[in-house]
Amino acid sequence: MQRVLLSRGCLGIAAVRRLSSTPAAPSNAFFLHNTQWLPPGYENTKFKPFRNASHPALATPAPPLKMFKEVDVLTPKRLLKVYGQLSKTRLTVLVMLTSMSAVALSPLPTTVPILLSTAVGTALCSASANSLNQIQEMPFDAQMTRTRSRPLVRRAITPFHASAFALATGVAGPALLWYMVNPVTAMLGAGNIILYAGVYTWMKRKSIYNTWVGSVVGGIPPLMGWTACGGHILPSADYPVHLFLPSFLTTNPLPIDVSFVDNPLSPFALFMLLYSWQFPHFNALSYIVRDSYAQAGYTMLSVLDTTKNALVSLRHAALLVPICSVLVPLSGLTTWAFALTSLLPNLVCVRAAWRFYKHGGEKNARSVFQHSLWYLPVIMGLMMFHKQGMDWLKWLGLYPGDEEEENKEESKEAVVVPQ
Ligand SMILES: CC(C)=CCC/C(C)=C/CC/C(C)=C/COP(=O)(O)OP(=O)(O)O
């Protein structure tokens, strides 16, 4: 019979017969011989249906068929929702806002098409990076409460479809940035997809230093915003580093028009702000979900050394003080008033991070995490308020209107740069 089936090409049936008649290799035993589920006494028998109702499971009625939940049909509306979940919408919006904040803080002029293309291009790059991350982490996401309802885990979309989405957004994002903005911004976007979906995602299971790499990933979008306006991120003879010292510290001041200073120290300051912010934010969250991370096999500092995890969080919360009170105004992004106004939010966050380090515990971790949520919009708002060369009264149309007065005010605002 077996030969007849084979000659008819029924390879599937023949294969089943062959498998059931030969002993399975030990590594396949779990899948091919489910003897471990048989009741005592049946272990060494071939599977037989329990005609005599001797199996305890037969005492309980089987659930009705209507309880079987079919996978939802992907209507256009559902598909959009799934694409949003693959892109981790909230994270992508945050990434887009950090890149836009650099555009807003840049002294260089820009146009609406460049602004929109930068926003959409950055969002597409982020969508691709996040989809690629979820495709790789599907089996691990399935093990954690926080991530087990992600679309690939609940089979709302196939891995093939998700890969096509990741590819489409991963090509469209850098292409849009390349043609509508500039090649440097496009390369930063493409490079960041590789850094996040390639290096960081792989490192999460290999080394605790994944968090440091992940923080670089989060620091790159503001650089994209800066380069989108034509700004330079590396110093050169044409674009040297300017130090915007407060007037009382410089003896030989040279008044310059700040609205045209393309200072490479500015994008560095923005990068450092986003880089350091991620440690209190992520280490606190990572502490809260450390059990899930441990269960799913992630190599996280919060799992291996909770004290060091809190110390790293404290170190970067403390580093944010000189970043805001020295580096940012020194780069000319803001006036020196920001050095003072940013002190309050920074000290509040340092205090929370100190408590987390000193006493540990979930309550203190939650406090650090919650502080990190309001911190970024507050600091960005303050930076905009103190933006160098920005006259809010004039911008809001509330200026007295006298041109002479205007000129006087502008010369007062002139910033000093050492010769
Ligand atoms: C322009 C561009 C490509 C931007 C990419 C921006 C981006 C994806 C930033 C994410 C930063 C980060 C380390 C998140 C944590 O991921 P996780 O994998 O630890 O999060 P999870 O545990 O929730 O999956």
GROMACS .gro file of C-alpha atoms and ligand atoms in nm:
model
  443
    1MET     CA    1   0.000   0.000   0.000
    2GLN     CA    2   0.280   0.233   0.093
    3ARG     CA    3   0.448   0.172  -0.241
    4VAL     CA    4   0.120   0.241  -0.425
    5LEU     CA    5   0.078   0.572  -0.245
    6LEU     CA    6   0.434   0.673  -0.323
    7SER     CA    7   0.392   0.591  -0.689
    8ARG     CA    8   0.086   0.814  -0.696
    9GLY     CA    9   0.294   1.092  -0.555
   10CYS     CA   10   0.116   1.107  -0.219
   11LEU     CA   11   0.438   1.196  -0.043
   12GLY     CA   12   0.264   1.352   0.254
   13ILE     CA   13   0.076   1.037   0.351
   14ALA     CA   14   0.379   0.818   0.288
   15ALA     CA   15   0.589   1.043   0.504
   16VAL     CA   16   0.338   1.018   0.789
   17ARG     CA   17   0.341   0.639   0.759
   18ARG     CA   18   0.716   0.626   0.761
   19LEU     CA   19   0.736   0.854   1.062
   20SER     CA   20   0.487   0.653   1.264
   21SER     CA   21   0.656   0.323   1.191
   22THR     CA   22   1.014   0.423   1.274
   23PRO     CA   23   1.137   0.538   1.616
   24ALA     CA   24   1.176   0.915   1.622
   25ALA     CA   25   1.511   1.079   1.685
   26PRO     CA   26   1.528   1.200   2.047
   27SER     CA   27   1.524   1.569   1.945
   28ASN     CA   28   1.198   1.519   1.755
   29ALA     CA   29   1.027   1.312   2.021
   30PHE     CA   30   0.827   1.600   2.159
   31PHE     CA   31   0.665   1.682   1.827
   32LEU     CA   32   0.622   1.337   1.678
   33HIS     CA   33   0.523   1.121   1.973
   34ASN     CA   34   0.301   1.292   2.220
   35THR     CA   35   0.331   1.005   2.463
   36GLN     CA   36   0.404   1.242   2.748
   37TRP     CA   37   0.039   1.350   2.742
   38LEU     CA   38  -0.096   0.995   2.773
   39PRO     CA   39  -0.239   0.883   3.108
   40PRO     CA   40  -0.038   0.642   3.328
   41GLY     CA   41  -0.015   0.298   3.169
   42TYR     CA   42  -0.044   0.423   2.812
   43GLU     CA   43   0.315   0.558   2.782
   44ASN     CA   44   0.450   0.270   2.579
   45THR     CA   45   0.150   0.220   2.354
   46LYS     CA   46   0.069   0.372   2.020
   47PHE     CA   47  -0.196   0.640   2.056
   48LYS     CA   48  -0.545   0.496   2.087
   49PRO     CA   49  -0.870   0.685   2.124
   50PHE     CA   50  -1.014   0.643   2.475
   51ARG     CA   51  -1.328   0.456   2.383
   52ASN     CA   52  -1.400   0.360   2.742
   53ALA     CA   53  -1.394   0.716   2.866
   54SER     CA   54  -1.108   0.632   3.096
   55HIS     CA   55  -0.924   0.958   3.037
   56PRO     CA   56  -1.009   1.224   3.299
   57ALA     CA   57  -1.027   1.494   3.031
   58LEU     CA   58  -1.331   1.323   2.883
   59ALA     CA   59  -1.528   1.393   3.201
   60THR     CA   60  -1.537   1.764   3.123
   61PRO     CA   61  -1.738   1.869   2.817
   62ALA     CA   62  -1.539   2.010   2.526
   63PRO     CA   63  -1.581   2.384   2.477
   64PRO     CA   64  -1.835   2.470   2.206
   65LEU     CA   65  -1.693   2.536   1.862
   66LYS     CA   66  -1.817   2.894   1.866
   67MET     CA   67  -1.549   2.964   2.129
   68PHE     CA   68  -1.287   2.920   1.860
   69LYS     CA   69  -1.169   3.269   1.776
   70GLU     CA   70  -1.085   3.319   1.414
   71VAL     CA   71  -0.818   3.568   1.316
   72ASP     CA   72  -0.987   3.897   1.225
   73VAL     CA   73  -1.016   3.971   0.854
   74LEU     CA   74  -0.781   4.258   0.768
   75THR     CA   75  -1.013   4.538   0.662
   76PRO     CA   76  -0.835   4.860   0.551
   77LYS     CA   77  -0.917   5.016   0.890
   78ARG     CA   78  -0.774   4.721   1.084
   79LEU     CA   79  -0.471   4.712   0.858
   80LEU     CA   80  -0.395   5.077   0.935
   81LYS     CA   81  -0.423   5.001   1.305
   82VAL     CA   82  -0.189   4.704   1.271
   83TYR     CA   83   0.062   4.912   1.073
   84GLY     CA   84   0.046   5.169   1.354
   85GLN     CA   85   0.115   4.899   1.613
   86LEU     CA   86   0.403   4.762   1.407
   87SER     CA   87   0.545   5.114   1.392
   88LYS     CA   88   0.495   5.162   1.772
   89THR     CA   89   0.294   5.479   1.702
   90ARG     CA   90   0.368   5.660   2.029
   91LEU     CA   91   0.742   5.601   2.002
   92THR     CA   92   0.739   5.707   1.636
   93VAL     CA   93   0.553   6.029   1.721
   94LEU     CA   94   0.809   6.103   1.996
   95VAL     CA   95   1.096   6.036   1.753
   96MET     CA   96   0.936   6.268   1.497
   97LEU     CA   97   0.887   6.541   1.759
   98THR     CA   98   1.250   6.523   1.872
   99SER     CA   99   1.362   6.563   1.512
  100MET     CA  100   1.117   6.855   1.465
  101SER     CA  101   1.239   7.020   1.783
  102ALA     CA  102   1.586   7.044   1.626
  103VAL     CA  103   1.429   7.208   1.320
  104ALA     CA  104   1.248   7.454   1.546
  105LEU     CA  105   1.561   7.533   1.748
  106SER     CA  106   1.788   7.565   1.445
  107PRO     CA  107   1.880   7.924   1.359
  108LEU     CA  108   1.893   7.826   0.991
  109PRO     CA  109   1.586   7.901   0.778
  110THR     CA  110   1.379   7.619   0.627
  111THR     CA  111   1.074   7.573   0.405
  112VAL     CA  112   0.740   7.402   0.464
  113PRO     CA  113   0.808   7.118   0.213
  114ILE     CA  114   1.142   7.042   0.385
  115LEU     CA  115   0.975   7.055   0.725
  116LEU     CA  116   0.697   6.814   0.621
  117SER     CA  117   0.934   6.581   0.435
  118THR     CA  118   1.163   6.563   0.740
  119ALA     CA  119   0.869   6.478   0.966
  120VAL     CA  120   0.724   6.212   0.732
  121GLY     CA  121   1.065   6.071   0.634
  122THR     CA  122   1.174   6.035   0.997
  123ALA     CA  123   0.842   5.870   1.087
  124LEU     CA  124   0.878   5.621   0.798
  125CYS     CA  125   1.233   5.532   0.908
  126SER     CA  126   1.112   5.481   1.264
  127ALA     CA  127   0.817   5.269   1.143
  128SER     CA  128   1.055   5.044   0.952
  129ALA     CA  129   1.300   5.013   1.243
  130ASN     CA  130   1.020   4.924   1.487
  131SER     CA  131   0.864   4.668   1.251
  132LEU     CA  132   1.198   4.497   1.195
  133ASN     CA  133   1.249   4.492   1.571
  134GLN     CA  134   0.911   4.321   1.628
  135ILE     CA  135   0.967   4.068   1.350
  136GLN     CA  136   1.285   3.953   1.523
  137GLU     CA  137   1.145   3.960   1.875
  138MET     CA  138   0.814   3.782   1.809
  139PRO     CA  139   0.892   3.472   2.024
  140PHE     CA  140   1.021   3.686   2.311
  141ASP     CA  141   0.742   3.943   2.291
  142ALA     CA  142   0.501   3.649   2.325
  143GLN     CA  143   0.646   3.576   2.669
  144MET     CA  144   0.604   3.922   2.821
  145THR     CA  145   0.276   4.068   2.947
  146ARG     CA  146   0.373   4.415   2.819
  147THR     CA  147   0.432   4.295   2.464
  148ARG     CA  148   0.223   3.985   2.416
  149SER     CA  149  -0.063   4.163   2.242
  150ARG     CA  150   0.162   4.298   1.967
  151PRO     CA  151   0.025   4.231   1.617
  152LEU     CA  152   0.272   3.959   1.514
  153VAL     CA  153   0.229   3.772   1.843
  154ARG     CA  154  -0.150   3.768   1.819
  155ARG     CA  155  -0.118   3.679   1.448
  156ALA     CA  156  -0.305   3.986   1.327
  157ILE     CA  157  -0.051   4.004   1.044
  158THR     CA  158   0.185   3.747   0.894
  159PRO     CA  159   0.563   3.788   0.930
  160PHE     CA  160   0.583   3.810   0.549
  161HIS     CA  161   0.333   4.098   0.538
  162ALA     CA  162   0.512   4.273   0.826
  163SER     CA  163   0.845   4.231   0.644
  164ALA     CA  164   0.694   4.385   0.329
  165PHE     CA  165   0.573   4.680   0.538
  166ALA     CA  166   0.918   4.718   0.700
  167LEU     CA  167   1.085   4.707   0.358
  168ALA     CA  168   0.842   4.955   0.200
  169THR     CA  169   0.878   5.209   0.484
  170GLY     CA  170   1.254   5.143   0.508
  171VAL     CA  171   1.294   5.235   0.140
  172ALA     CA  172   1.035   5.516   0.129
  173GLY     CA  173   1.169   5.700   0.439
  174PRO     CA  174   1.533   5.740   0.333
  175ALA     CA  175   1.426   5.799  -0.032
  176LEU     CA  176   1.193   6.083   0.070
  177LEU     CA  177   1.465   6.234   0.288
  178TRP     CA  178   1.723   6.198   0.010
  179TYR     CA  179   1.517   6.363  -0.264
  180MET     CA  180   1.317   6.618  -0.065
  181VAL     CA  181   1.561   6.707   0.214
  182ASN     CA  182   1.926   6.610   0.161
  183PRO     CA  183   2.149   6.298   0.142
  184VAL     CA  184   2.304   6.349   0.488
  185THR     CA  185   1.964   6.337   0.659
  186ALA     CA  186   1.868   6.031   0.450
  187MET     CA  187   2.187   5.849   0.548
  188LEU     CA  188   2.132   5.929   0.915
  189GLY     CA  189   1.780   5.782   0.886
  190ALA     CA  190   1.896   5.466   0.706
  191GLY     CA  191   2.192   5.426   0.942
  192ASN     CA  192   1.962   5.455   1.242
  193ILE     CA  193   1.734   5.179   1.109
  194ILE     CA  194   2.039   4.950   1.092
  195LEU     CA  195   2.163   5.058   1.435
  196TYR     CA  196   1.826   4.990   1.600
  197ALA     CA  197   1.693   4.690   1.408
  198GLY     CA  198   2.034   4.531   1.353
  199VAL     CA  199   2.278   4.617   1.630
  200TYR     CA  200   2.055   4.717   1.923
  201THR     CA  201   1.791   4.445   1.877
  202TRP     CA  202   2.062   4.176   1.852
  203MET     CA  203   2.252   4.316   2.153
  204LYS     CA  204   1.942   4.304   2.376
  205ARG     CA  205   1.997   3.931   2.415
  206LYS     CA  206   2.377   3.943   2.425
  207SER     CA  207   2.506   4.233   2.632
  208ILE     CA  208   2.387   4.485   2.892
  209TYR     CA  209   2.552   4.754   2.676
  210ASN     CA  210   2.250   4.736   2.447
  211THR     CA  211   2.104   5.028   2.647
  212TRP     CA  212   2.398   5.252   2.556
  213VAL     CA  213   2.353   5.166   2.188
  214GLY     CA  214   1.976   5.221   2.218
  215SER     CA  215   2.043   5.568   2.361
  216VAL     CA  216   2.254   5.657   2.058
  217VAL     CA  217   1.957   5.549   1.842
  218GLY     CA  218   1.730   5.788   2.034
  219GLY     CA  219   1.983   6.072   2.002
  220ILE     CA  220   2.006   6.058   1.623
  221PRO     CA  221   1.660   6.201   1.525
  222PRO     CA  222   1.749   6.554   1.652
  223LEU     CA  223   2.065   6.533   1.440
  224MET     CA  224   1.838   6.456   1.143
  225GLY     CA  225   1.632   6.767   1.219
  226TRP     CA  226   1.947   6.975   1.236
  227THR     CA  227   2.094   6.848   0.909
  228ALA     CA  228   1.751   6.884   0.741
  229CYS     CA  229   1.787   7.263   0.778
  230GLY     CA  230   2.131   7.245   0.616
  231GLY     CA  231   2.318   7.245   0.947
  232HIS     CA  232   2.649   7.067   0.997
  233ILE     CA  233   2.704   6.811   1.271
  234LEU     CA  234   3.084   6.785   1.242
  235PRO     CA  235   3.313   7.084   1.288
  236SER     CA  236   3.536   7.191   0.999
  237ALA     CA  237   3.736   7.496   0.892
  238ASP     CA  238   3.421   7.642   0.736
  239TYR     CA  239   3.199   7.544   1.027
  240PRO     CA  240   3.408   7.579   1.344
  241VAL     CA  241   3.276   7.538   1.696
  242HIS     CA  242   3.152   7.865   1.847
  243LEU     CA  243   3.141   7.912   2.222
  244PHE     CA  244   2.862   8.148   2.323
  245LEU     CA  245   3.007   8.260   2.656
  246PRO     CA  246   2.794   8.472   2.886
  247SER     CA  247   2.892   8.838   2.841
  248PHE     CA  248   3.049   8.867   3.188
  249LEU     CA  249   3.303   8.594   3.101
  250THR     CA  250   3.446   8.735   2.782
  251THR     CA  251   3.681   9.034   2.756
  252ASN     CA  252   3.686   9.079   2.381
  253PRO     CA  253   3.330   9.034   2.265
  254LEU     CA  254   3.235   9.034   1.899
  255PRO     CA  255   2.866   9.095   1.833
  256ILE     CA  256   2.738   8.860   1.564
  257ASP     CA  257   2.405   8.784   1.411
  258VAL     CA  258   2.306   8.460   1.583
  259SER     CA  259   2.042   8.380   1.324
  260PHE     CA  260   2.307   8.253   1.082
  261VAL     CA  261   2.541   8.061   1.312
  262ASP     CA  262   2.563   7.699   1.202
  263ASN     CA  263   2.741   7.579   1.513
  264PRO     CA  264   2.820   7.203   1.527
  265LEU     CA  265   2.812   7.228   1.907
  266SER     CA  266   2.434   7.279   1.890
  267PRO     CA  267   2.341   6.938   1.740
  268PHE     CA  268   2.589   6.779   1.981
  269ALA     CA  269   2.406   6.945   2.272
  270LEU     CA  270   2.070   6.817   2.141
  271PHE     CA  271   2.213   6.467   2.092
  272MET     CA  272   2.351   6.463   2.447
  273LEU     CA  273   2.016   6.579   2.588
  274LEU     CA  274   1.830   6.293   2.419
  275TYR     CA  275   2.109   6.042   2.488
  276SER     CA  276   2.125   6.106   2.864
  277TRP     CA  277   1.747   6.140   2.905
  278GLN     CA  278   1.701   5.781   2.793
  279PHE     CA  279   1.888   5.629   3.090
  280PRO     CA  280   1.656   5.745   3.369
  281HIS     CA  281   1.362   5.677   3.135
  282PHE     CA  282   1.464   5.331   3.020
  283ASN     CA  283   1.644   5.199   3.331
  284ALA     CA  284   1.343   5.282   3.547
  285LEU     CA  285   1.103   5.110   3.303
  286SER     CA  286   1.342   4.820   3.268
  287TYR     CA  287   1.343   4.777   3.650
  288ILE     CA  288   0.962   4.770   3.658
  289VAL     CA  289   0.944   4.494   3.392
  290ARG     CA  290   1.266   4.313   3.494
  291ASP     CA  291   1.083   3.987   3.572
  292SER     CA  292   0.949   3.972   3.215
  293TYR     CA  293   1.292   4.056   3.075
  294ALA     CA  294   1.448   3.777   3.282
  295GLN     CA  295   1.182   3.528   3.176
  296ALA     CA  296   1.221   3.612   2.807
  297GLY     CA  297   1.600   3.590   2.832
  298TYR     CA  298   1.700   3.954   2.777
  299THR     CA  299   2.043   4.063   2.902
  300MET     CA  300   1.945   4.374   3.093
  301LEU     CA  301   2.129   4.557   3.370
  302SER     CA  302   1.800   4.574   3.561
  303VAL     CA  303   1.798   4.193   3.572
  304LEU     CA  304   2.167   4.136   3.648
  305ASP     CA  305   2.246   4.425   3.884
  306THR     CA  306   1.962   4.641   4.011
  307THR     CA  307   2.193   4.876   4.206
  308LYS     CA  308   2.412   4.947   3.905
  309ASN     CA  309   2.097   4.993   3.698
  310ALA     CA  310   1.977   5.267   3.936
  311LEU     CA  311   2.329   5.418   3.953
  312VAL     CA  312   2.346   5.455   3.574
  313SER     CA  313   2.005   5.619   3.582
  314LEU     CA  314   2.124   5.862   3.855
  315ARG     CA  315   2.451   5.938   3.671
  316HIS     CA  316   2.266   6.048   3.358
  317ALA     CA  317   1.997   6.238   3.549
  318ALA     CA  318   2.287   6.430   3.710
  319LEU     CA  319   2.464   6.475   3.375
  320LEU     CA  320   2.152   6.645   3.239
  321VAL     CA  321   2.223   6.938   3.476
  322PRO     CA  322   2.549   7.051   3.303
  323ILE     CA  323   2.404   6.956   2.964
  324CYS     CA  324   2.118   7.203   3.019
  325SER     CA  325   2.297   7.462   3.228
  326VAL     CA  326   2.626   7.476   3.039
  327LEU     CA  327   2.636   7.288   2.708
  328VAL     CA  328   2.303   7.407   2.563
  329PRO     CA  329   2.354   7.784   2.624
  330LEU     CA  330   2.726   7.753   2.539
  331SER     CA  331   2.627   7.613   2.200
  332GLY     CA  332   2.411   7.917   2.135
  333LEU     CA  333   2.085   7.723   2.107
  334THR     CA  334   1.938   7.922   2.397
  335THR     CA  335   2.023   8.228   2.602
  336TRP     CA  336   2.195   8.178   2.938
  337ALA     CA  337   1.860   8.225   3.111
  338PHE     CA  338   1.788   7.861   3.019
  339ALA     CA  339   2.080   7.762   3.243
  340LEU     CA  340   1.875   7.890   3.536
  341THR     CA  341   1.518   7.796   3.437
  342SER     CA  342   1.615   7.438   3.351
  343LEU     CA  343   1.762   7.389   3.698
  344LEU     CA  344   1.426   7.330   3.864
  345PRO     CA  345   1.303   7.041   3.641
  346ASN     CA  346   1.652   6.892   3.643
  347LEU     CA  347   1.685   6.897   4.021
  348VAL     CA  348   1.340   6.742   4.064
  349CYS     CA  349   1.448   6.454   3.837
  350VAL     CA  350   1.786   6.413   4.007
  351ARG     CA  351   1.607   6.385   4.343
  352ALA     CA  352   1.380   6.108   4.208
  353ALA     CA  353   1.680   5.926   4.055
  354TRP     CA  354   1.871   5.960   4.384
  355ARG     CA  355   1.583   5.802   4.578
  356PHE     CA  356   1.567   5.518   4.326
  357TYR     CA  357   1.941   5.460   4.370
  358LYS     CA  358   1.938   5.493   4.750
  359HIS     CA  359   1.625   5.289   4.828
  360GLY     CA  360   1.550   5.096   4.508
  361GLY     CA  361   1.199   4.952   4.481
  362GLU     CA  362   0.921   4.967   4.230
  363LYS     CA  363   0.762   5.282   4.373
  364ASN     CA  364   1.083   5.482   4.325
  365ALA     CA  365   1.138   5.331   3.979
  366ARG     CA  366   0.787   5.441   3.880
  367SER     CA  367   0.855   5.788   4.011
  368VAL     CA  368   1.173   5.819   3.796
  369PHE     CA  369   0.983   5.688   3.493
  370GLN     CA  370   0.694   5.931   3.543
  371HIS     CA  371   0.932   6.224   3.587
  372SER     CA  372   1.105   6.127   3.264
  373LEU     CA  373   0.771   6.154   3.081
  374TRP     CA  374   0.706   6.522   3.158
  375TYR     CA  375   1.076   6.613   3.157
  376LEU     CA  376   1.130   6.614   2.781
  377PRO     CA  377   0.833   6.835   2.680
  378VAL     CA  378   0.908   7.076   2.965
  379ILE     CA  379   1.278   7.107   2.873
  380MET     CA  380   1.203   7.137   2.501
  381GLY     CA  381   0.939   7.402   2.578
  382LEU     CA  382   1.187   7.598   2.790
  383MET     CA  383   1.450   7.571   2.516
  384MET     CA  384   1.205   7.715   2.264
  385PHE     CA  385   1.112   7.993   2.506
  386HIS     CA  386   1.478   8.087   2.554
  387LYS     CA  387   1.580   8.025   2.193
  388GLN     CA  388   1.876   8.246   2.107
  389GLY     CA  389   1.777   8.546   1.896
  390MET     CA  390   1.405   8.469   1.929
  391ASP     CA  391   1.186   8.768   2.006
  392TRP     CA  392   0.855   8.621   2.119
  393LEU     CA  393   0.677   8.956   2.148
  394LYS     CA  394   0.766   9.034   1.789
  395TRP     CA  395   0.675   8.681   1.677
  396LEU     CA  396   0.336   8.708   1.844
  397GLY     CA  397   0.278   9.046   1.684
  398LEU     CA  398   0.278   9.224   2.022
  399TYR     CA  399   0.579   9.444   1.952
  400PRO     CA  400   0.540   9.825   1.999
  401GLY     CA  401   0.607   9.863   1.623
  402ASP     CA  402   0.855  10.149   1.641
  403GLU     CA  403   1.138  10.052   1.410
  404GLU     CA  404   1.393  10.249   1.609
  405GLU     CA  405   1.283  10.067   1.926
  406GLU     CA  406   1.313   9.739   1.736
  407ASN     CA  407   1.669   9.809   1.633
  408LYS     CA  408   1.762   9.909   1.986
  409GLU     CA  409   1.617   9.585   2.125
  410GLU     CA  410   1.793   9.377   1.861
  411SER     CA  411   2.131   9.526   1.943
  412LYS     CA  412   2.068   9.449   2.312
  413GLU     CA  413   2.001   9.087   2.215
  414ALA     CA  414   2.329   9.061   2.023
  415VAL     CA  415   2.530   8.771   2.148
  416VAL     CA  416   2.900   8.781   2.219
  417VAL     CA  417   3.149   8.542   2.073
  418PRO     CA  418   3.518   8.548   2.173
  419GLN     CA  419   3.746   8.645   1.883
  420LIG     C1  420   1.491   5.759   1.237
  420LIG     C2  421   1.488   5.633   1.313
  420LIG     C3  422   1.520   5.509   1.242
  420LIG     C4  423   1.457   5.635   1.440
  420LIG     C5  424   1.448   5.515   1.527
  420LIG     C6  425   1.403   5.559   1.657
  420LIG     C7  426   1.379   5.448   1.752
  420LIG     C8  427   1.319   5.322   1.705
  420LIG     C9  428   1.411   5.468   1.879
  420LIG    C10  429   1.392   5.361   1.981
  420LIG    C11  430   1.487   5.375   2.096
  420LIG    C12  431   1.485   5.254   2.183
  420LIG    C13  432   1.613   5.204   2.230
  420LIG    C14  433   1.368   5.196   2.219
  420LIG    C15  434   1.357   5.070   2.301
  420LIG     O1  435   1.332   4.962   2.216
  420LIG     P1  436   1.301   4.817   2.274
  420LIG     O2  437   1.322   4.717   2.164
  420LIG     O3  438   1.378   4.792   2.397
  420LIG     O4  439   1.149   4.825   2.309
  420LIG     P2  440   1.045   4.706   2.336
  420LIG     O5  441   1.101   4.625   2.449
  420LIG     O6  442   0.920   4.778   2.371
  420LIG     O7  443   1.035   4.629   2.208
   0.00000   0.00000   0.00000
